[in-house]
Short mmCIF file of C-alpha atoms and ligand atoms in Angstrom, two decimals:
data_model
loop_
_atom_site.label_atom_id
_atom_site.label_comp_id
_atom_site.label_asym_id
_atom_site.label_seq_id
_atom_site.Cartn_x
_atom_site.Cartn_y
_atom_site.Cartn_z
CA MET A 1 39.78 11.12 -5.21
CA PRO A 2 36.22 11.77 -6.09
CA LYS A 3 33.86 8.99 -7.15
CA ILE A 4 31.91 8.60 -10.10
CA PRO A 5 28.45 6.75 -8.75
CA GLU A 6 28.70 3.30 -9.86
CA ALA A 7 25.31 2.86 -11.14
CA PHE A 8 25.77 5.97 -13.42
CA ASN A 9 22.22 7.43 -13.73
CA SER A 10 21.14 9.40 -16.89
CA ILE A 11 19.85 12.48 -14.50
CA THR A 12 21.53 13.74 -11.66
CA PRO A 13 20.20 16.56 -9.46
CA ILE A 14 22.74 19.28 -8.80
CA LYS A 15 22.86 20.19 -5.21
CA ASP A 16 21.71 22.85 -3.40
CA SER A 17 19.56 23.83 -6.78
CA GLU A 18 16.56 22.70 -8.78
CA HIS A 19 18.29 21.70 -11.63
CA PHE A 20 19.87 18.52 -12.93
CA MET A 21 22.89 17.45 -15.21
CA VAL A 22 22.71 14.85 -17.48
CA SER A 23 25.99 14.23 -19.43
CA ALA A 24 29.13 15.79 -19.80
CA PHE A 25 31.47 16.04 -23.28
CA ILE A 26 34.05 17.58 -24.48
CA ASP A 27 33.26 19.92 -27.19
CA HIS A 28 36.66 19.56 -29.85
CA ARG A 29 34.58 22.49 -32.04
CA LEU A 30 35.15 24.95 -29.11
CA ASP A 31 38.88 24.39 -28.34
CA GLY A 32 37.96 21.95 -26.10
CA VAL A 33 35.66 23.09 -23.66
CA ILE A 34 33.29 20.55 -21.44
CA ARG A 35 29.84 20.78 -22.37
CA VAL A 36 27.24 19.48 -19.80
CA ILE A 37 23.45 18.76 -21.40
CA SER A 38 21.76 19.89 -18.41
CA ILE A 39 17.94 20.38 -17.33
CA ILE A 40 17.55 24.12 -15.75
CA LYS A 41 14.82 25.69 -14.17
CA ARG A 42 14.58 28.56 -15.70
CA ASN A 43 13.10 31.22 -13.48
CA ASN A 44 15.83 29.98 -10.94
CA LEU A 45 19.21 30.17 -12.45
CA GLN A 46 21.61 31.00 -10.03
CA PRO A 47 25.54 31.14 -11.13
CA LEU A 48 26.92 27.59 -11.63
CA TYR A 49 30.30 26.51 -11.18
CA CYS A 50 32.07 23.09 -12.70
CA VAL A 51 34.41 21.14 -10.79
CA TYR A 52 36.48 19.17 -13.37
CA CYS A 53 39.46 16.66 -12.21
CA ASN A 54 41.55 14.25 -13.66
CA THR A 55 43.57 11.51 -12.59
CA VAL A 56 46.94 13.46 -12.48
CA HIS A 57 45.96 16.66 -11.33
CA ASP A 58 43.80 18.20 -8.38
CA CYS A 59 40.50 19.52 -9.20
CA LYS A 60 40.02 22.96 -10.50
CA THR A 61 36.85 24.93 -10.44
CA VAL A 62 35.57 27.76 -12.95
CA GLN A 63 32.57 29.35 -13.64
CA ALA A 64 29.96 28.28 -16.07
CA ASP A 65 28.12 30.08 -18.95
CA VAL A 66 24.75 28.61 -18.98
CA GLN A 67 23.03 28.76 -22.48
CA ILE A 68 19.02 27.82 -21.79
CA HIS A 69 17.89 26.45 -25.31
CA SER A 70 15.22 28.63 -27.15
CA ASP A 71 12.61 26.30 -27.71
CA HIS A 72 10.94 25.68 -24.24
CA PHE A 73 7.87 26.33 -25.29
CA GLY A 74 6.89 28.12 -21.88
CA PHE A 75 7.77 25.04 -20.06
CA PRO A 76 9.51 25.95 -16.61
CA PHE A 77 12.43 23.53 -17.21
CA HIS A 78 14.36 23.43 -20.22
CA VAL A 79 17.48 21.33 -21.81
CA SER A 80 20.48 23.59 -21.20
CA ASP A 81 24.26 23.62 -21.79
CA VAL A 82 26.34 24.47 -19.16
CA ILE A 83 29.95 25.12 -21.01
CA TYR A 84 33.23 25.38 -18.94
CA GLU A 85 36.34 27.22 -20.48
CA GLY A 86 39.57 26.57 -18.48
CA LYS A 87 43.20 25.36 -18.49
CA ASP A 88 44.06 21.95 -18.83
CA MET A 89 40.43 20.64 -19.56
CA GLU A 90 41.58 18.27 -22.20
CA ASN A 91 42.50 15.34 -20.00
CA ALA A 92 39.89 15.88 -17.66
CA THR A 93 37.88 12.72 -17.11
CA HIS A 94 35.08 13.91 -14.52
CA VAL A 95 33.03 17.04 -13.79
CA LEU A 96 30.42 17.82 -11.89
CA ILE A 97 28.35 20.89 -11.40
CA SER A 98 27.90 23.28 -8.47
CA THR A 99 26.27 26.10 -6.73
CA LYS A 100 29.31 27.13 -4.67
CA ASP A 101 32.68 27.96 -6.26
CA SER A 102 34.60 26.66 -3.55
CA ASP A 103 35.11 22.74 -3.26
CA ASN A 104 32.42 21.13 -1.25
CA ASN A 105 31.72 17.84 -0.55
CA ASN A 106 29.60 16.95 -3.36
CA THR A 107 30.70 13.59 -4.84
CA GLU A 108 27.97 13.11 -7.84
CA TYR A 109 30.37 13.40 -10.95
CA LEU A 110 29.74 13.00 -14.16
CA PRO A 111 32.10 10.90 -16.56
CA ILE A 112 33.40 13.28 -19.36
CA LYS A 113 32.45 11.73 -22.93
CA ASN A 114 33.80 12.20 -26.93
CA ARG A 115 37.45 13.06 -24.85
CA VAL A 116 39.20 11.70 -28.38
CA SER A 117 37.68 12.89 -31.46
CA THR A 118 37.84 10.76 -34.70
CA ASN A 119 36.59 10.49 -38.08
CA THR A 120 36.23 6.83 -38.55
CA PHE A 121 32.61 6.15 -37.40
CA LYS A 122 31.25 2.53 -35.95
CA PHE A 123 27.92 3.25 -37.74
CA ASP A 124 26.85 4.95 -41.13
CA PHE A 125 23.20 5.39 -39.27
CA THR A 126 22.16 5.96 -35.54
CA ILE A 127 18.39 6.44 -34.58
CA CYS A 128 17.54 8.32 -31.69
CA ILE A 129 14.29 7.62 -30.42
CA SER A 130 13.46 10.14 -28.14
CA SER A 131 11.36 8.86 -25.17
CA LEU A 132 9.35 6.03 -24.72
CA PHE A 133 6.77 6.09 -21.64
CA GLY A 134 3.61 5.22 -20.29
CA LYS A 135 2.19 1.85 -21.04
CA TYR A 136 3.33 1.91 -24.60
CA ASN A 137 3.04 -1.83 -25.93
CA ASN A 138 2.63 -1.34 -29.91
CA VAL A 139 5.21 -4.03 -30.55
CA LEU A 140 3.98 -5.26 -34.13
CA GLN A 141 4.80 -1.69 -35.45
CA PHE A 142 8.28 -0.98 -33.70
CA ALA A 143 9.09 -4.45 -35.03
CA GLN A 144 8.06 -3.53 -38.39
CA THR A 145 9.90 -0.51 -38.24
CA MET A 146 13.10 -1.62 -36.58
CA GLU A 147 13.41 -3.97 -39.09
CA MET A 148 12.37 -1.90 -42.01
CA TYR A 149 15.30 0.60 -40.87
CA LYS A 150 17.67 -2.53 -40.49
CA LEU A 151 16.71 -3.66 -44.15
CA LEU A 152 17.43 0.10 -44.99
CA GLY A 153 21.11 0.36 -43.75
CA VAL A 154 20.86 1.32 -39.90
CA GLN A 155 22.95 -0.59 -37.72
CA HIS A 156 22.24 1.17 -34.40
CA VAL A 157 19.11 2.42 -32.39
CA VAL A 158 18.86 4.61 -29.35
CA ILE A 159 16.04 4.59 -27.34
CA TYR A 160 15.30 6.70 -24.18
CA ASN A 161 13.08 4.34 -21.76
CA THR A 162 10.85 6.01 -19.02
CA SER A 163 8.66 2.94 -19.41
CA CYS A 164 6.97 0.50 -21.83
CA GLY A 165 4.18 -2.04 -22.14
CA PRO A 166 5.01 -5.80 -20.94
CA ASP A 167 5.26 -7.29 -24.45
CA LEU A 168 7.17 -4.54 -25.73
CA GLU A 169 9.55 -4.74 -22.65
CA LYS A 170 10.46 -8.50 -24.11
CA LEU A 171 10.96 -7.22 -27.89
CA LEU A 172 13.09 -4.29 -26.19
CA LYS A 173 15.44 -6.67 -24.66
CA HIS A 174 15.75 -8.92 -27.70
CA TYR A 175 17.21 -6.07 -29.74
CA GLU A 176 19.26 -5.02 -26.69
CA THR A 177 20.84 -8.76 -27.01
CA GLU A 178 20.89 -8.69 -30.73
CA GLY A 179 23.18 -5.52 -30.45
CA VAL A 180 21.10 -3.34 -32.78
CA LEU A 181 19.42 -1.20 -29.66
CA GLU A 182 20.93 0.84 -27.31
CA ILE A 183 18.40 1.28 -23.87
CA VAL A 184 19.19 4.41 -22.07
CA SER A 185 17.58 4.34 -18.75
CA TRP A 186 15.39 7.82 -18.70
CA PRO A 187 13.29 8.11 -15.14
CA ILE A 188 12.11 11.68 -15.76
CA ASP A 189 9.13 10.40 -13.91
CA LYS A 190 11.25 10.16 -10.89
CA PHE A 191 12.37 13.83 -10.75
CA LEU A 192 9.71 15.98 -12.66
CA ASN A 193 6.34 15.91 -13.66
CA PRO A 194 6.72 15.29 -17.44
CA SER A 195 4.37 17.11 -19.98
CA PRO A 196 2.69 14.42 -22.27
CA GLY A 197 2.48 17.21 -24.76
CA TRP A 198 4.75 19.81 -26.55
CA ASN A 199 2.96 23.39 -25.42
CA PHE A 200 3.22 24.58 -21.68
CA GLN A 201 -0.26 26.49 -22.22
CA GLN A 202 -1.98 23.38 -23.59
CA HIS A 203 -0.55 20.49 -22.04
CA LYS A 204 0.59 21.55 -18.46
CA GLY A 205 3.49 19.70 -16.69
CA ASP A 206 7.73 20.72 -15.94
CA ILE A 207 9.05 19.84 -18.83
CA HIS A 208 8.21 19.55 -22.75
CA TYR A 209 7.15 16.15 -23.66
CA TYR A 210 9.02 13.62 -21.21
CA GLY A 211 12.35 15.74 -22.07
CA GLN A 212 12.36 15.06 -25.53
CA LEU A 213 14.81 18.02 -26.51
CA VAL A 214 16.89 16.81 -23.34
CA THR A 215 17.15 13.42 -24.87
CA LEU A 216 17.61 14.03 -28.81
CA ASN A 217 20.38 16.83 -27.81
CA GLU A 218 22.04 14.26 -25.56
CA CYS A 219 21.91 11.79 -28.19
CA ILE A 220 23.53 13.51 -30.77
CA TYR A 221 26.69 14.53 -28.54
CA ARG A 222 26.63 10.61 -27.41
CA HIS A 223 27.01 9.30 -31.06
CA MET A 224 29.23 12.46 -32.44
CA TYR A 225 32.13 10.15 -32.95
CA GLN A 226 30.23 7.00 -32.94
CA SER A 227 27.88 7.60 -36.05
CA ARG A 228 28.16 9.01 -39.52
CA TYR A 229 24.82 10.71 -39.44
CA VAL A 230 21.94 10.57 -36.56
CA LEU A 231 18.13 10.58 -37.61
CA LEU A 232 15.79 12.17 -35.28
CA ASN A 233 12.35 10.67 -35.45
CA ASP A 234 9.68 8.71 -33.49
CA ILE A 235 9.22 4.93 -33.34
CA ASP A 236 6.03 5.10 -35.67
CA GLU A 237 8.10 7.43 -38.26
CA ILE A 238 10.39 5.76 -40.95
CA ILE A 239 12.57 8.28 -43.11
CA MET A 240 11.94 6.33 -46.65
CA PRO A 241 13.99 6.55 -49.97
CA TYR A 242 11.59 6.30 -52.67
CA LYS A 243 14.36 6.21 -55.42
CA HIS A 244 17.22 4.54 -53.91
CA THR A 245 17.52 0.95 -52.06
CA ASN A 246 18.86 2.34 -49.05
CA LEU A 247 20.01 5.30 -46.76
CA LEU A 248 23.44 5.36 -47.48
CA SER A 249 22.91 5.65 -51.30
CA LEU A 250 20.45 8.37 -50.86
CA MET A 251 22.51 10.15 -48.48
CA GLU A 252 25.91 9.91 -50.62
CA ASP A 253 23.57 11.42 -53.50
CA LEU A 254 22.36 14.09 -51.08
CA GLN A 255 25.87 14.85 -49.65
CA SER A 256 27.67 15.13 -52.89
CA ALA A 257 24.98 17.37 -54.51
CA HIS A 258 25.10 19.35 -51.35
CA PRO A 259 28.57 19.41 -49.95
CA SER A 260 27.89 22.29 -47.45
CA VAL A 261 24.50 20.57 -45.98
CA ASN A 262 24.77 19.10 -42.47
CA VAL A 263 20.95 19.02 -41.73
CA PHE A 264 18.66 17.26 -44.03
CA ILE A 265 14.69 17.76 -43.61
CA PHE A 266 12.28 15.21 -44.63
CA GLU A 267 8.48 15.98 -44.47
CA SER A 268 5.83 13.75 -42.60
CA HIS A 269 3.38 12.20 -44.14
CA LEU A 270 0.53 10.58 -42.44
CA PHE A 271 -0.79 7.24 -43.21
CA PRO A 272 -4.11 6.65 -40.96
CA THR A 273 -4.50 3.65 -39.07
CA THR A 274 -8.02 3.94 -40.07
CA GLN A 275 -7.96 3.14 -43.47
CA PHE A 276 -6.88 -0.72 -44.46
CA GLU A 277 -6.05 -1.71 -47.79
CA ASP A 278 -8.66 -3.86 -49.39
CA SER A 279 -7.09 -7.49 -50.06
CA GLY A 280 -6.14 -8.23 -46.69
CA LYS A 281 -2.89 -10.02 -47.81
CA PHE A 282 -0.83 -8.91 -44.62
CA LYS A 283 -3.60 -10.18 -41.97
CA ARG A 284 -1.07 -12.55 -41.37
CA ALA A 285 -2.08 -15.43 -38.91
CA GLU A 286 0.97 -15.41 -36.85
CA TRP A 287 0.49 -11.52 -36.11
CA ASN A 288 -3.43 -11.84 -34.95
CA ASN A 289 -2.44 -12.28 -31.08
CA ILE A 290 0.78 -9.21 -31.35
CA PRO A 291 -0.71 -6.13 -29.76
CA GLY A 292 -0.17 -3.20 -32.07
CA VAL A 293 -0.31 -1.61 -35.51
CA ASN A 294 0.53 -3.39 -38.68
CA ILE A 295 1.83 -1.15 -40.74
CA MET A 296 1.81 -3.29 -44.03
CA GLU A 297 -2.04 -2.68 -43.86
CA HIS A 298 -2.11 1.13 -44.21
CA ILE A 299 -0.84 2.37 -47.80
CA TYR A 300 -3.38 4.90 -47.74
CA ARG A 301 -1.67 8.50 -47.34
CA GLU A 302 -3.31 11.63 -46.47
CA PRO A 303 -2.59 14.70 -48.77
CA ASP A 304 -0.48 17.18 -47.87
CA ARG A 305 -1.97 20.71 -46.64
CA LYS A 306 0.07 23.58 -47.53
CA TYR A 307 -1.18 25.57 -44.89
CA VAL A 308 -0.60 23.62 -42.01
CA PHE A 309 2.65 23.02 -40.31
CA ASN A 310 4.52 19.77 -41.72
CA PRO A 311 6.14 18.49 -38.67
CA ALA A 312 9.34 17.03 -40.55
CA LYS A 313 11.89 15.20 -38.78
CA MET A 314 15.73 15.34 -39.75
CA ILE A 315 19.11 13.33 -40.65
CA VAL A 316 21.98 15.39 -39.36
CA ASN A 317 25.93 15.24 -39.14
CA PRO A 318 26.22 15.07 -35.37
CA ARG A 319 29.43 16.47 -35.77
CA LYS A 320 28.32 20.07 -37.19
CA VAL A 321 25.26 20.58 -34.68
CA LYS A 322 25.43 22.27 -31.56
CA GLN A 323 21.70 22.72 -30.42
CA THR A 324 18.84 20.68 -32.17
CA SER A 325 15.11 21.23 -31.74
CA VAL A 326 12.58 18.03 -33.03
CA HIS A 327 11.79 19.61 -36.65
CA SER A 328 14.70 21.85 -37.02
CA SER A 329 18.21 22.40 -35.85
CA LEU A 330 18.67 25.26 -33.52
CA LYS A 331 22.47 25.93 -33.99
CA TYR A 332 24.87 24.14 -36.46
CA ASN A 333 27.26 24.89 -39.11
CA GLY A 334 26.49 24.81 -42.95
CA ASP A 335 23.11 24.63 -44.33
CA THR A 336 19.89 22.60 -44.11
CA TYR A 337 18.41 21.25 -46.99
CA HIS A 338 14.75 20.17 -47.57
CA VAL A 339 14.79 16.77 -49.12
CA ASN A 340 12.27 16.52 -52.02
CA PHE A 341 9.21 14.70 -51.68
CA ASP A 342 9.96 12.58 -54.70
CA VAL A 343 13.18 11.58 -53.56
CA SER A 344 12.45 10.69 -49.74
CA ARG A 345 9.61 11.02 -47.25
CA MET A 346 8.62 10.08 -44.07
CA VAL A 347 6.25 7.18 -43.93
CA HIS A 348 4.14 8.35 -40.37
CA VAL A 349 1.71 5.53 -39.48
CA ARG A 350 -0.52 6.68 -36.53
CA GLU A 351 -4.14 7.80 -35.93
CA PRO A 352 -5.86 10.44 -39.01
CA MET A 353 -5.02 13.91 -38.75
CA GLN A 354 -7.53 14.58 -41.70
CA GLY A 355 -10.21 11.86 -40.17
CA ASN A 356 -13.01 12.94 -42.52
CA LEU A 357 -11.58 12.06 -46.10
CA THR A 358 -12.40 8.75 -47.71
CA LYS A 359 -10.15 6.62 -49.51
CA ASP A 360 -10.56 8.22 -53.13
CA GLN A 361 -9.34 11.72 -51.50
CA LEU A 362 -6.21 9.37 -50.08
CA PHE A 363 -2.98 8.44 -51.92
CA VAL A 364 -2.12 4.83 -52.71
CA ASP A 365 1.31 4.67 -51.43
CA LYS A 366 2.67 1.10 -51.16
CA ARG A 367 6.45 1.47 -50.88
CA VAL A 368 6.87 -0.41 -47.88
CA TRP A 369 5.64 -3.48 -49.90
CA ASP A 370 8.49 -3.17 -52.15
CA PHE A 371 10.45 -4.89 -49.03
CA GLU A 372 7.21 -7.39 -48.20
CA GLN A 373 9.49 -10.62 -48.54
CA LYS A 374 12.38 -9.78 -46.27
CA LEU A 375 10.53 -7.77 -43.87
CA ILE A 376 7.63 -10.47 -43.02
CA GLN A 377 10.58 -13.18 -42.17
CA ASN A 378 12.59 -10.93 -40.47
CA VAL A 379 9.59 -9.65 -38.28
CA ASP A 380 8.79 -12.98 -37.40
CA GLN A 381 12.32 -14.17 -36.25
CA ALA A 382 12.50 -11.07 -34.04
CA LEU A 383 9.15 -11.74 -32.43
CA LYS A 384 10.07 -15.68 -32.26
CA LEU A 385 13.20 -14.64 -30.51
CA SER A 386 11.34 -12.10 -28.28
CA GLY A 387 9.09 -15.26 -27.02
CA LEU A 388 6.24 -13.22 -28.43
CA LEU A 389 5.63 -15.62 -30.96
CA GLN A 390 5.42 -19.97 -30.83
CA CYS A 391 8.01 -21.82 -32.82
CA GLU A 392 5.61 -24.28 -34.05
CA LYS A 393 3.47 -21.98 -35.93
CA PHE A 394 5.98 -21.76 -38.42
C1 NAG B 401 47.18 15.79 -21.63
O1 NAG B 401 47.64 14.07 -21.93
C2 NAG B 401 48.51 14.22 -22.99
C3 NAG B 401 49.04 13.20 -23.06
O2 NAG B 401 49.00 12.13 -21.93
C4 NAG B 401 49.56 15.09 -22.67
O3 NAG B 401 50.65 15.16 -23.40
C5 NAG B 401 49.19 16.94 -22.58
O4 NAG B 401 50.52 17.16 -21.97
C6 NAG B 401 48.37 16.64 -21.17
N1 NAG B 401 47.51 18.04 -21.41
C7 NAG B 401 47.48 18.81 -20.27
C8 NAG B 401 47.00 20.20 -19.94
O5 NAG B 401 47.74 17.87 -18.90
C1 NAG B 402 31.75 18.67 4.51
O1 NAG B 402 31.65 17.43 5.39
C2 NAG B 402 32.00 17.32 6.49
C3 NAG B 402 31.51 16.41 7.44
O2 NAG B 402 30.37 15.96 7.33
C4 NAG B 402 31.67 18.96 7.32
O3 NAG B 402 32.24 18.86 8.47
C5 NAG B 402 31.99 20.15 6.16
O4 NAG B 402 31.63 21.26 6.75
C6 NAG B 402 31.44 19.87 4.75
N1 NAG B 402 32.43 20.83 3.94
C7 NAG B 402 31.38 21.75 3.37
C8 NAG B 402 31.89 22.63 2.45
O5 NAG B 402 30.05 21.54 2.98
C1 NAG B 403 11.92 0.42 -19.60
O1 NAG B 403 11.98 1.27 -17.59
C2 NAG B 403 11.32 0.69 -16.75
C3 NAG B 403 11.00 1.74 -15.75
O2 NAG B 403 12.15 1.73 -15.37
C4 NAG B 403 11.68 -0.84 -16.73
O3 NAG B 403 11.14 -1.29 -15.33
C5 NAG B 403 11.80 -1.98 -17.50
O4 NAG B 403 12.04 -2.81 -17.04
C6 NAG B 403 12.73 -0.63 -18.42
N1 NAG B 403 12.81 -1.47 -20.04
C7 NAG B 403 14.05 -1.64 -20.39
C8 NAG B 403 13.92 -2.62 -21.81
O5 NAG B 403 15.09 -1.84 -20.44
C1 NAG B 404 -15.39 15.58 -39.67
O1 NAG B 404 -16.64 16.20 -40.20
C2 NAG B 404 -17.46 16.27 -38.86
C3 NAG B 404 -18.96 16.92 -39.40
O2 NAG B 404 -18.48 17.59 -40.50
C4 NAG B 404 -16.66 17.67 -38.06
O3 NAG B 404 -17.14 17.86 -36.88
C5 NAG B 404 -15.42 16.90 -37.48
O4 NAG B 404 -14.56 17.96 -37.07
C6 NAG B 404 -14.71 16.42 -38.73
N1 NAG B 404 -13.19 15.73 -38.21
C7 NAG B 404 -12.30 15.89 -38.58
C8 NAG B 404 -11.19 15.38 -38.26
O5 NAG B 404 -11.72 16.98 -39.63
#
């Protein structure tokens, strides 16, 4: 019996190669083939084989079809689907990728997930936050965004953790205990030199933006049968309904008006952290010592520039997506729909892109304030339970 590593690691080197395997899934849409989300060194791709096993039968070996995603931006390593078609795969429980067509002494198997397809879901909405890295310690914005999303009806958030700052660590542990946050260990920096940027020419490194394209695709498959919809955005971005009180009623309306759509695109709108609202009413004393941005103070929105690419984000039906990029999906069934700005848009609080604009050249957009009472109460509660706020301050 092959053994599955006890402490399952999210990144596993493929023996005798420069590639890595990440997660394995049955793909019921493709007649039950096995799909292994992998990281492939593009210029060094030799034939790959799969050894798949179940508890009853012996292991079998078949050759793989390797599909490197098209959006590699020049980086040497990129997310790929390693796909196996074979006999009697439906009951396979574990798999490994090999460079040899005969069994070797490899014991690093991946468990196979999504073995049963369902159409009842544990969650309506899951957010996939691609990667947390550096000493990221933007605690206040993280807590505000989490609590905002919970008020909008999100039940599950997944974060791929490479590293984070000491205070954020406490907040993450709190949300994990609460049950809303799933933390996937993502030690990409132990295996590769991850790029801090999106373009190889400009930013260098082995792999695009800490492996963001690997984690987004992995997240879609991981939640395919757990979540009705998956949101692919960063923790400083909120996909905000402007005509509905929550995401469920927004998506019900959008989906019934556009039944063939499986990829919904939401425009990004930037709220610069350099512009503060004048009254100061959200400069709350209890947040003075909490590191990070207070999104409630930033209600000025930059005008859209029609000639500049809008880094929009998506809500997708994960069962219809085969490969995704960051701002669009690469392979999917059905249609894409660009959601109207008035109906919903993304509130992205960060440093400005159009830094020379004065307040009167920006738009006032106070949508977050509509949730102020509950939001403040819940943020304070989360900070308190994380040990970041003293109880006697209340
Ligand atoms: C898979 O398992 C099911 C249920 O035990 C069984 O009916 C089926 O024959 C198995 N398929 C193969 C290919 O072994
Ligand atoms: C498997 O391991 C044994 C013992 O270490 C060794 O003798 C054998 O050559 C190995 N087989 C392969 C295919 O690597
Ligand atoms: C995130 O990853 C870092 C580096 O491995 C680790 O030290 C830290 O404990 C992790 N945080 C959480 C909340 O899992
Ligand atoms: C702001 O204006 C200065 C002076 O005109 C210019 O050098 C700079 O690039 C501008 N910055 C931005 C972010 O547009």
